[in-house]
Short mmCIF file of C-alpha atoms and ligand atoms in Angstrom, two decimals:
data_model
loop_
_atom_site.label_atom_id
_atom_site.label_comp_id
_atom_site.label_asym_id
_atom_site.label_seq_id
_atom_site.Cartn_x
_atom_site.Cartn_y
_atom_site.Cartn_z
CA MET A 72 0.00 0.00 0.00
CA GLU A 73 1.21 3.49 -0.88
CA ALA A 74 1.92 5.96 1.92
CA THR A 75 -0.89 8.25 0.75
CA GLU A 76 -3.36 5.34 0.79
CA LYS A 77 -2.24 4.39 4.28
CA THR A 78 -2.81 7.96 5.43
CA ALA A 79 -6.26 8.05 3.78
CA ARG A 80 -7.12 4.78 5.56
CA GLN A 81 -6.25 6.41 8.87
CA MET A 82 -8.80 9.14 8.20
CA GLU A 83 -11.42 6.38 7.90
CA PHE A 84 -10.24 4.94 11.20
CA LEU A 85 -10.56 8.37 12.77
CA GLU A 86 -14.26 8.29 11.84
CA LYS A 87 -14.59 4.82 13.37
CA ALA A 88 -12.69 5.94 16.48
CA ARG A 89 -15.21 8.76 16.83
CA GLY A 90 -18.01 6.20 16.92
CA ALA A 91 -16.15 4.03 19.42
CA ALA A 92 -15.39 7.06 21.60
CA ALA A 93 -19.10 7.96 21.58
CA ALA A 94 -19.90 4.46 22.84
CA TYR A 95 -17.18 4.85 25.49
CA ALA A 96 -18.79 8.17 26.50
CA GLU A 97 -22.10 6.38 27.00
CA ARG A 98 -20.51 3.78 29.28
CA LEU A 99 -18.76 6.53 31.25
CA GLY A 100 -21.70 8.89 31.38
CA HIS A 101 -19.57 11.80 30.17
CA ALA A 102 -17.30 12.71 27.25
CA PRO A 103 -14.06 10.74 27.66
CA ARG A 104 -11.11 12.77 28.90
CA SER A 105 -7.52 12.21 27.81
CA TYR A 106 -4.21 13.11 29.37
CA ILE A 107 -0.89 12.99 27.51
CA GLU A 108 2.42 13.22 29.33
CA THR A 109 5.41 13.98 27.15
CA PHE A 110 8.94 12.94 28.11
CA GLY A 111 12.08 13.89 26.19
CA CYS A 112 12.78 16.38 23.45
CA GLN A 113 10.92 18.75 21.15
CA MET A 114 10.35 15.97 18.60
CA ASN A 115 8.27 14.17 21.18
CA ALA A 116 6.53 17.40 22.15
CA ARG A 117 5.54 17.91 18.51
CA ASP A 118 4.42 14.27 18.20
CA SER A 119 2.22 14.77 21.26
CA GLU A 120 0.51 17.71 19.55
CA LYS A 121 -0.42 15.31 16.74
CA LEU A 122 -1.67 12.69 19.21
CA ARG A 123 -3.71 15.32 21.00
CA GLY A 124 -5.15 16.55 17.69
CA ILE A 125 -6.35 13.03 16.86
CA LEU A 126 -7.83 12.51 20.33
CA ARG A 127 -9.66 15.81 20.06
CA GLU A 128 -11.06 14.91 16.63
CA ALA A 129 -12.17 11.53 17.99
CA GLY A 130 -14.21 13.31 20.67
CA PHE A 131 -11.92 13.27 23.69
CA ALA A 132 -11.84 16.28 25.99
CA ASP A 133 -8.63 17.35 27.75
CA ALA A 134 -8.34 16.15 31.33
CA ARG A 135 -6.98 18.83 33.66
CA GLU A 136 -4.89 16.24 35.42
CA GLU A 137 -3.94 12.61 35.05
CA ASN A 138 -6.22 11.41 37.80
CA GLU A 139 -9.39 12.52 36.06
CA ALA A 140 -8.42 10.98 32.70
CA ASP A 141 -10.20 8.06 31.02
CA LEU A 142 -7.26 7.65 28.66
CA VAL A 143 -3.67 8.24 29.79
CA LEU A 144 -0.89 8.25 27.21
CA TYR A 145 2.83 8.51 27.99
CA ASN A 146 4.99 9.61 25.06
CA THR A 147 8.31 8.21 26.26
CA CYS A 148 12.03 9.01 25.89
CA THR A 149 15.02 6.70 26.33
CA VAL A 150 17.99 8.97 25.61
CA ARG A 151 19.43 8.38 29.11
CA ASP A 152 18.65 5.81 31.78
CA ASN A 153 16.98 8.42 33.98
CA ALA A 154 14.44 9.01 31.20
CA ASP A 155 13.50 5.29 31.32
CA GLN A 156 13.33 5.32 35.12
CA HIS A 157 11.09 8.36 35.03
CA VAL A 158 8.58 6.51 32.82
CA TYR A 159 8.63 3.36 34.98
CA GLY A 160 8.22 5.49 38.11
CA ARG A 161 5.14 7.18 36.70
CA LEU A 162 3.75 3.84 35.53
CA GLY A 163 4.19 2.42 39.02
CA ARG A 164 2.13 5.27 40.40
CA LEU A 165 -0.51 4.82 37.73
CA GLY A 166 -0.69 1.08 38.53
CA GLY A 167 -1.18 1.88 42.21
CA ASN A 168 -4.27 3.95 41.35
CA ARG A 169 -5.76 1.59 38.81
CA LYS A 170 -8.49 0.22 41.11
CA SER A 171 -10.14 3.65 41.16
CA HIS A 172 -10.14 3.76 37.34
CA PRO A 173 -11.53 0.48 36.02
CA GLY A 174 -11.77 0.43 32.25
CA ARG A 175 -9.30 3.23 31.81
CA ILE A 176 -7.12 3.07 28.69
CA VAL A 177 -3.41 3.35 29.47
CA GLY A 178 -1.15 3.81 26.47
CA LEU A 179 2.60 4.06 25.92
CA CYS A 180 4.31 5.32 22.79
CA GLY A 181 7.51 7.08 21.76
CA CYS A 182 11.18 6.19 21.76
CA LEU A 183 11.34 3.76 24.70
CA MET A 184 8.71 1.60 22.99
CA GLN A 185 11.10 0.98 20.08
CA GLU A 186 13.25 -1.01 22.53
CA PRO A 187 12.20 -4.69 22.62
CA HIS A 188 13.40 -5.10 26.23
CA ALA A 189 11.08 -2.29 27.32
CA VAL A 190 8.10 -3.76 25.47
CA GLU A 191 8.74 -7.15 27.11
CA LYS A 192 8.85 -5.52 30.52
CA ILE A 193 5.56 -3.72 29.88
CA LYS A 194 3.93 -6.96 28.68
CA LYS A 195 5.01 -8.85 31.78
CA SER A 196 5.06 -6.37 34.61
CA TYR A 197 2.47 -3.73 33.74
CA PRO A 198 -0.69 -5.65 32.80
CA PHE A 199 -2.84 -2.53 33.09
CA VAL A 200 -1.13 -0.99 30.05
CA ASN A 201 -3.41 -1.82 27.14
CA LEU A 202 -2.01 0.15 24.20
CA VAL A 203 1.63 0.23 23.07
CA PHE A 204 3.05 1.64 19.84
CA GLY A 205 6.34 3.11 18.66
CA THR A 206 7.73 6.13 16.87
CA HIS A 207 7.28 4.58 13.41
CA ASN A 208 3.54 4.03 13.69
CA LEU A 209 2.47 7.35 15.10
CA TYR A 210 0.66 7.90 11.80
CA ALA A 211 -1.58 4.92 12.65
CA PHE A 212 -2.82 6.33 15.95
CA PRO A 213 -6.46 6.65 14.72
CA GLU A 214 -6.50 2.90 14.03
CA LEU A 215 -4.70 2.03 17.28
CA LEU A 216 -7.08 4.22 19.24
CA TYR A 217 -10.05 2.54 17.59
CA ARG A 218 -8.69 -0.89 18.45
CA ALA A 219 -7.94 0.11 22.05
CA LEU A 220 -11.53 1.35 22.38
CA THR A 221 -13.13 -1.76 20.89
CA GLU A 222 -10.88 -4.79 21.50
CA LYS A 223 -10.68 -6.70 24.76
CA LYS A 224 -7.08 -7.78 24.07
CA ARG A 225 -4.13 -5.54 24.77
CA VAL A 226 -2.95 -3.76 21.60
CA PHE A 227 0.82 -3.93 20.96
CA GLU A 228 1.95 -2.64 17.55
CA ILE A 229 5.57 -1.67 16.96
CA GLU A 230 6.93 -1.09 13.47
CA GLU A 231 10.63 -1.38 12.80
CA LYS A 232 11.06 1.49 10.42
CA THR A 233 9.28 4.50 9.04
CA THR A 234 7.06 3.75 6.07
CA VAL A 235 4.60 6.61 6.46
CA LEU A 236 5.42 10.04 7.86
CA PRO A 237 3.01 11.29 10.53
CA GLU A 238 1.57 14.05 8.38
CA SER A 239 -1.81 15.32 7.19
CA LEU A 240 -3.17 14.42 10.62
CA PRO A 241 -5.09 16.78 12.86
CA VAL A 242 -2.78 18.71 15.21
CA GLU A 243 -3.61 20.46 18.44
CA ARG A 244 -0.89 23.00 19.23
CA LYS A 245 0.12 23.80 22.78
CA HIS A 246 0.62 27.48 21.92
CA GLY A 247 -1.33 29.56 19.42
CA PHE A 248 1.55 31.89 18.61
CA LYS A 249 4.44 29.48 18.14
CA SER A 250 4.89 26.04 16.69
CA GLY A 251 7.46 23.36 15.98
CA VAL A 252 7.67 22.09 12.41
CA ASN A 253 9.37 18.78 11.62
CA ILE A 254 11.67 19.17 8.65
CA MET A 255 13.21 15.73 8.94
CA TYR A 256 12.83 12.56 10.95
CA GLY A 257 15.41 10.12 12.32
CA CYS A 258 19.21 10.30 12.39
CA ASP A 259 22.07 8.68 10.46
CA ASN A 260 24.95 9.89 12.57
CA PHE A 261 25.38 7.07 15.05
CA CYS A 262 27.31 8.96 17.66
CA THR A 263 28.65 6.03 19.66
CA TYR A 264 26.85 6.93 22.91
CA CYS A 265 23.47 7.67 21.37
CA ILE A 266 20.32 5.53 21.13
CA VAL A 267 18.34 7.97 18.96
CA PRO A 268 19.26 6.46 15.54
CA TYR A 269 18.08 3.05 16.81
CA VAL A 270 14.72 4.24 18.12
CA ARG A 271 13.94 6.93 15.55
CA GLY A 272 15.31 5.20 12.48
CA ARG A 273 17.11 6.53 9.41
CA GLU A 274 17.14 10.16 8.44
CA ILE A 275 14.27 11.21 6.16
CA SER A 276 13.84 14.82 5.00
CA ARG A 277 10.44 16.19 4.12
CA GLU A 278 9.92 17.85 0.75
CA PRO A 279 10.51 21.63 0.94
CA GLU A 280 7.07 22.29 -0.60
CA ASP A 281 5.34 20.27 2.12
CA ILE A 282 7.23 22.15 4.83
CA LEU A 283 6.44 25.52 3.27
CA ALA A 284 2.76 24.64 2.92
CA GLU A 285 2.67 23.76 6.62
CA VAL A 286 4.44 27.00 7.58
CA ARG A 287 2.04 29.08 5.46
CA HIS A 288 -0.89 27.30 7.05
CA LEU A 289 0.50 28.01 10.54
CA ALA A 290 1.09 31.68 9.66
CA ALA A 291 -2.53 31.96 8.51
CA ASP A 292 -3.53 30.46 11.85
CA GLY A 293 -1.73 33.20 13.81
CA VAL A 294 1.65 31.57 14.43
CA LYS A 295 4.50 34.10 14.71
CA GLU A 296 7.43 31.92 15.68
CA ILE A 297 8.49 28.70 14.00
CA MET A 298 10.95 26.17 15.41
CA LEU A 299 12.26 23.86 12.70
CA LEU A 300 12.94 20.43 14.14
CA GLY A 301 15.39 17.69 13.22
CA GLN A 302 18.17 15.69 14.93
CA ASN A 303 20.68 17.25 12.54
CA VAL A 304 19.04 20.03 10.55
CA ASN A 305 22.33 20.85 8.83
CA SER A 306 22.12 17.70 6.74
CA TYR A 307 18.56 18.52 5.64
CA GLY A 308 17.66 17.70 2.05
CA LYS A 309 20.90 16.01 1.01
CA LYS A 310 19.15 12.73 0.21
CA LEU A 311 16.01 14.15 -1.46
CA ALA A 312 15.37 13.21 -5.10
CA GLU A 313 15.87 16.88 -5.82
CA PRO A 314 18.47 17.77 -3.22
CA ALA A 315 17.84 20.90 -1.15
CA THR A 316 19.97 22.66 1.46
CA PHE A 317 19.02 23.73 4.94
CA ALA A 318 20.13 27.32 4.32
CA GLY A 319 17.99 27.42 1.17
CA LEU A 320 14.98 26.10 3.06
CA LEU A 321 15.49 28.69 5.82
CA ARG A 322 15.57 31.53 3.34
CA ARG A 323 12.30 30.36 1.80
CA ILE A 324 10.65 30.02 5.19
CA CYS A 325 11.76 33.53 6.15
CA ARG A 326 9.80 34.82 3.11
CA VAL A 327 6.50 33.55 4.52
CA GLU A 328 4.37 36.51 5.47
CA GLY A 329 3.15 36.57 9.05
CA ILE A 330 6.05 34.52 10.40
CA GLU A 331 8.21 36.88 12.43
CA ARG A 332 10.78 34.61 14.03
CA VAL A 333 12.45 31.46 12.84
CA ARG A 334 14.48 29.15 15.07
CA PHE A 335 15.82 25.65 14.51
CA MET A 336 17.35 22.72 16.32
CA THR A 337 19.59 20.79 16.39
CA SER A 338 22.68 21.75 14.41
CA HIS A 339 25.53 19.29 14.10
CA PRO A 340 28.93 21.01 13.86
CA LYS A 341 30.18 18.63 11.16
CA ASP A 342 27.56 19.80 8.63
CA LEU A 343 27.28 23.51 9.43
CA SER A 344 27.78 25.27 6.10
CA ASP A 345 29.12 28.74 5.25
CA ASP A 346 25.83 29.24 3.46
CA LEU A 347 24.01 28.80 6.78
CA VAL A 348 26.35 31.28 8.48
CA ARG A 349 25.56 33.79 5.71
CA ALA A 350 21.84 33.18 6.06
CA MET A 351 22.12 33.80 9.82
CA ALA A 352 23.74 37.16 9.07
CA GLU A 353 21.34 38.18 6.31
CA GLU A 354 17.90 36.91 7.23
CA LYS A 355 16.28 39.31 9.67
CA LYS A 356 13.68 36.79 10.84
CA LEU A 357 16.30 34.21 11.77
CA CYS A 358 16.90 34.51 15.52
CA PRO A 359 20.50 35.25 16.53
CA HIS A 360 20.78 32.05 18.53
CA LEU A 361 22.41 28.77 17.66
CA HIS A 362 22.29 25.54 19.63
CA LEU A 363 25.47 23.76 18.61
CA PRO A 364 26.16 20.65 20.69
CA VAL A 365 29.89 20.14 21.18
CA GLN A 366 29.73 17.10 23.54
CA SER A 367 33.45 17.28 24.45
CA GLY A 368 36.50 19.52 24.10
CA SER A 369 38.91 16.60 23.69
CA ASP A 370 39.86 15.52 20.18
CA ARG A 371 40.51 12.01 21.37
CA LEU A 372 36.99 11.70 22.80
CA LEU A 373 35.32 13.43 19.86
CA LYS A 374 36.82 10.71 17.70
CA GLN A 375 35.64 7.97 20.06
CA MET A 376 32.20 9.55 20.02
CA ASN A 377 32.17 9.44 16.19
CA ARG A 378 31.36 13.14 15.95
CA HIS A 379 33.40 13.81 12.77
CA TYR A 380 34.88 17.16 13.87
CA ASP A 381 37.61 18.25 16.23
CA ARG A 382 38.02 21.04 18.72
CA ALA A 383 39.72 23.35 16.23
CA HIS A 384 36.86 22.92 13.75
CA TYR A 385 34.32 23.75 16.44
CA LEU A 386 36.23 26.84 17.58
CA GLY A 387 36.57 27.89 13.93
CA LEU A 388 32.78 27.71 13.54
CA VAL A 389 32.30 29.84 16.65
CA GLU A 390 34.66 32.43 15.21
CA LYS A 391 32.86 32.48 11.84
CA LEU A 392 29.47 32.77 13.51
CA ARG A 393 30.58 35.62 15.75
CA ALA A 394 32.11 37.46 12.80
CA ALA A 395 28.84 37.14 10.86
CA VAL A 396 26.42 37.74 13.76
CA PRO A 397 28.41 39.70 16.36
CA ASP A 398 26.20 39.24 19.41
CA ILE A 399 24.94 35.74 18.58
CA SER A 400 23.89 33.53 21.50
CA LEU A 401 25.54 30.14 21.53
CA THR A 402 24.27 27.20 23.52
CA THR A 403 25.48 23.62 23.60
CA ASP A 404 25.20 20.07 24.98
CA ILE A 405 28.08 18.44 26.85
CA ILE A 406 28.58 14.88 28.08
CA VAL A 407 30.91 14.07 30.98
CA GLY A 408 32.13 10.63 31.94
CA PHE A 409 32.17 9.17 28.41
CA PRO A 410 34.07 5.82 28.54
CA GLY A 411 37.81 6.38 28.77
CA GLU A 412 37.50 10.07 29.68
CA THR A 413 40.69 11.04 31.52
CA GLU A 414 41.24 14.07 33.72
CA GLU A 415 43.11 15.58 30.77
CA ASP A 416 40.16 15.02 28.39
CA PHE A 417 37.86 16.59 30.91
CA GLU A 418 40.15 19.61 31.37
CA ALA A 419 39.99 20.09 27.59
CA THR A 420 36.19 20.30 27.84
CA LEU A 421 36.44 22.81 30.69
CA SER A 422 38.85 24.97 28.76
CA LEU A 423 36.64 24.90 25.67
CA VAL A 424 33.69 26.04 27.77
CA ARG A 425 35.77 28.97 29.05
CA GLU A 426 37.11 29.79 25.61
CA VAL A 427 33.75 29.84 23.82
CA GLY A 428 31.62 31.54 26.47
CA PHE A 429 28.28 29.76 26.04
CA ASP A 430 25.03 31.54 26.83
CA SER A 431 23.95 28.27 28.35
CA ALA A 432 24.68 24.58 28.15
CA PHE A 433 22.84 21.36 28.86
CA THR A 434 25.24 19.10 30.71
CA PHE A 435 24.77 15.35 31.00
CA ILE A 436 26.48 12.51 32.76
CA TYR A 437 27.16 9.76 30.24
CA SER A 438 24.51 7.07 30.42
CA LYS A 439 25.19 3.63 29.02
CA ARG A 440 22.64 2.68 26.34
CA THR A 441 22.53 -1.04 25.57
CA GLY A 442 23.18 -1.72 21.89
CA THR A 443 25.26 1.40 21.26
CA PRO A 444 29.01 0.94 20.57
CA ALA A 445 30.13 2.96 23.60
CA ALA A 446 28.24 0.65 25.96
CA SER A 447 30.91 -2.00 25.38
CA TYR A 448 33.91 0.32 25.48
CA PRO A 449 36.40 -0.51 28.23
CA ASP A 450 37.21 2.01 31.00
CA GLN A 451 33.69 3.06 31.89
CA VAL A 452 34.19 6.04 34.20
CA PRO A 453 33.20 5.38 37.85
CA ASP A 454 30.08 7.23 39.00
CA GLU A 455 31.81 9.28 41.66
CA VAL A 456 34.42 10.53 39.18
CA ALA A 457 31.72 11.47 36.65
CA HIS A 458 29.71 13.28 39.32
CA GLU A 459 32.70 15.21 40.57
CA ARG A 460 33.52 16.32 37.00
CA PHE A 461 29.89 17.16 36.37
CA ASP A 462 29.89 19.58 39.32
CA ARG A 463 33.05 21.28 38.08
CA LEU A 464 31.62 21.57 34.60
CA LEU A 465 28.39 23.03 35.91
CA ALA A 466 30.30 25.70 37.82
CA ALA A 467 32.23 26.67 34.66
CA VAL A 468 29.03 26.75 32.58
CA LYS A 469 27.28 28.88 35.20
CA GLU A 470 30.11 31.37 35.41
CA GLY A 471 30.21 31.79 31.61
CA ALA A 472 26.43 31.99 31.28
CA GLU A 473 26.14 34.73 33.89
CA ARG A 474 28.80 36.75 32.15
CA MET A 475 27.13 36.30 28.75
CA CYS A 476 23.69 37.10 30.09
CA GLY A 477 25.00 40.36 31.57
CA ARG A 478 26.03 41.66 28.16
CA PHE A 479 22.46 42.69 27.39
CA ALA A 480 21.97 44.82 30.50
CA GLY A 481 20.24 48.13 29.73
CA GLN A 482 19.37 47.21 26.13
CA VAL A 483 15.84 47.34 24.75
CA ALA A 484 14.71 44.01 23.31
CA GLU A 485 11.75 42.80 21.27
CA VAL A 486 10.21 40.20 23.54
CA LEU A 487 7.64 37.63 22.46
CA ALA A 488 5.22 37.42 25.39
CA GLU A 489 4.74 33.69 26.04
CA GLU A 490 2.98 33.04 29.33
CA GLU A 491 1.72 34.46 32.59
CA ASN A 492 4.32 34.53 35.32
CA ARG A 493 3.70 33.06 38.78
CA GLN A 494 4.13 36.59 40.07
CA PRO A 495 0.77 38.30 39.43
CA GLY A 496 0.87 41.15 36.90
CA TYR A 497 3.97 39.74 35.19
CA ILE A 498 4.45 38.05 31.84
CA THR A 499 7.37 35.87 30.77
CA GLY A 500 8.76 36.05 27.27
CA ARG A 501 11.85 35.52 25.18
CA THR A 502 14.14 37.81 23.26
CA PRO A 503 15.39 36.82 19.78
CA HIS A 504 18.56 35.66 21.60
CA ASN A 505 16.36 33.20 23.50
CA LEU A 506 16.89 35.03 26.77
CA VAL A 507 14.05 34.74 29.28
CA VAL A 508 12.58 38.05 30.49
CA HIS A 509 9.89 38.69 33.08
CA PHE A 510 8.11 42.02 32.73
CA PRO A 511 4.91 43.79 33.78
CA GLY A 512 2.07 42.88 31.44
CA THR A 513 -1.31 41.23 31.05
CA LYS A 514 -2.36 37.89 29.64
CA GLU A 515 -4.05 39.63 26.69
CA GLU A 516 -0.52 40.38 25.46
CA ILE A 517 0.49 36.73 25.19
CA GLY A 518 1.55 36.03 21.61
CA LYS A 519 2.51 39.65 20.94
CA ILE A 520 5.99 41.06 20.47
CA VAL A 521 6.59 43.96 22.86
CA LYS A 522 9.52 46.25 23.66
CA VAL A 523 11.15 45.68 27.03
CA ARG A 524 14.21 47.29 28.61
CA LEU A 525 16.50 44.62 30.10
CA SER A 526 17.05 46.57 33.27
CA ASP A 527 17.59 43.96 35.96
CA PRO A 528 19.89 40.98 35.23
CA ARG A 529 19.33 37.99 37.53
CA GLY A 530 22.04 35.58 36.46
CA PHE A 531 20.40 33.67 33.57
CA TYR A 532 17.35 35.82 32.99
CA TYR A 533 16.11 39.38 33.35
CA PHE A 534 13.41 41.41 34.94
CA GLY A 535 12.55 44.17 32.48
CA GLU A 536 10.54 47.38 32.15
CA ARG A 537 8.13 48.29 29.39
CA VAL A 538 9.25 51.07 27.09
N1 SAH B 265 20.58 15.29 17.72
C1 SAH B 265 21.00 16.14 18.72
C2 SAH B 265 20.85 15.68 20.15
C3 SAH B 265 19.87 14.66 20.54
S1 SAH B 265 20.01 14.02 22.14
C4 SAH B 265 22.46 16.40 18.49
O1 SAH B 265 23.16 15.63 17.91
O2 SAH B 265 22.91 17.40 18.96
C5 SAH B 265 20.35 15.44 23.13
C6 SAH B 265 21.63 15.36 23.89
O3 SAH B 265 21.60 14.29 24.80
C7 SAH B 265 22.87 15.12 23.07
O4 SAH B 265 23.36 16.27 22.47
C8 SAH B 265 23.83 14.58 24.09
O5 SAH B 265 24.55 15.61 24.73
C9 SAH B 265 22.92 13.92 25.12
N2 SAH B 265 23.03 12.47 25.08
C10 SAH B 265 22.68 11.66 24.07
N3 SAH B 265 22.95 10.36 24.42
C11 SAH B 265 23.46 10.39 25.67
C12 SAH B 265 23.94 9.40 26.57
N4 SAH B 265 23.94 8.10 26.25
N5 SAH B 265 24.38 9.80 27.79
C13 SAH B 265 24.37 11.10 28.14
N6 SAH B 265 23.96 12.08 27.32
C14 SAH B 265 23.50 11.73 26.10
FE1 SF4 B 266 22.30 11.18 18.65
FE2 SF4 B 266 24.41 12.03 17.33
FE3 SF4 B 266 22.10 11.66 16.04
FE4 SF4 B 266 22.34 13.66 17.75
S1 SF4 B 266 23.50 13.42 15.84
S2 SF4 B 266 20.65 12.22 17.62
S3 SF4 B 266 23.68 12.82 19.32
S4 SF4 B 266 23.37 10.08 16.98
FE1 F3S B 267 14.34 11.20 23.86
FE2 F3S B 267 13.50 10.24 21.61
FE3 F3S B 267 13.96 12.82 21.85
S1 F3S B 267 14.99 9.28 22.92
S2 F3S B 267 15.58 12.94 23.38
S3 F3S B 267 12.43 11.69 22.94
S4 F3S B 267 14.28 11.57 20.03
#
């Protein structure tokens, strides 16, 4: 069956799911309520918006909290062991409450479900879970939902690779004014520590026309800020029948009327082109922020990690970017305790952090992922050594981030108002540099871009005044 036929078939299942949900509503005595919990990255967050869109179309209302839900769905992550443990912890809690929710549908999907050992564990130890599917059959959620609503048996459906992209499905966005847009799925890089290529499959780029149509549609629906999503956006389009480049795509997206800000993640340093650097300098709608994961400052470890660049290349990119976009914000990801990491390797990472001056960094302790090459490397770093290095790294990151954040003090910034602050009368928003600012405002302003003076630096964020 062709992909388009498969998608059309899902629209028929959505109709059937609507009927089954109506029957469920009769048994319950109210419209069924659903609750989705998303673990992991922005890909999963975007997938959850698609799942929510389908549930809404099928007639499910949003539950305010998990406990009042008639259908609970966990969209899981497995990038590090603590992500797995988080899911199992929440499942344990859900199992403890199951007596008070007979007949409730409990579903699991996302990256952890692409791991056979996890699926086995769910089958055996969590009998109350009655719907399981993976990242490759997200597109079939209408059918899976229908089956979960009508079959007595537990529904387990995991596909091994992507045959149909999860597109042309209803979507329910979390925010009206900003949206993620998938430009590619999967990853071909096989960094030796990383599970993502195994659970998300091979890299597939969407056609530029399809992406642009989606962006235009979002703009017409009031979206101002777009976040383009992919595990390595810099390799976008290379394998398309008519090859396209990421920089070219960005320029076309910046032309879409109504879109005011364009962001993207994640960039891999090995594929960052001069063309992209030029686009960053020239395109006014492109935000002056780049998330550029470095992982380590040691050439020896970068090689072991299969990252395909060295420290000098990374520093060269930083220099080029700063020459093109003088006040650009740079953020990164760093792993400590990769197998074989010596004190000297770690010092190289620390010195790179000091040399670059990151606006912020996500720091992770290496987590062994079964099936990845690094899991069987000798010299796994003892926990206490990794933790001690992690603390030192965090201190260096914090020191740099505070210094970088301070550079905006006194400036007036265009801030996209995003949400109400806990402090009454205050709104929280972001500058084009991705800096968080709290400022006096009302919830009617959410989704608008307003001018704010960055008057009061607080380490990693600002309190500002309206101008
Ligand atoms: N595709 C993105 C990152 C996806 S995962 C990229 O290449 O930049 C997000 C981050 O998690 C990675 O950048 C890495 O720093 C971290 N990470 C991935 N696998 C990990 C592991 N096994 N242990 C610890 N951190 C890991
Ligand atoms: Fe993982 Fe590397 Fe792919 Fe990022 S580029 S998802 S770190 S394998
Ligand atoms: Fe996690 Fe999957 Fe994202 S493993 S980090 S949710 S791609």
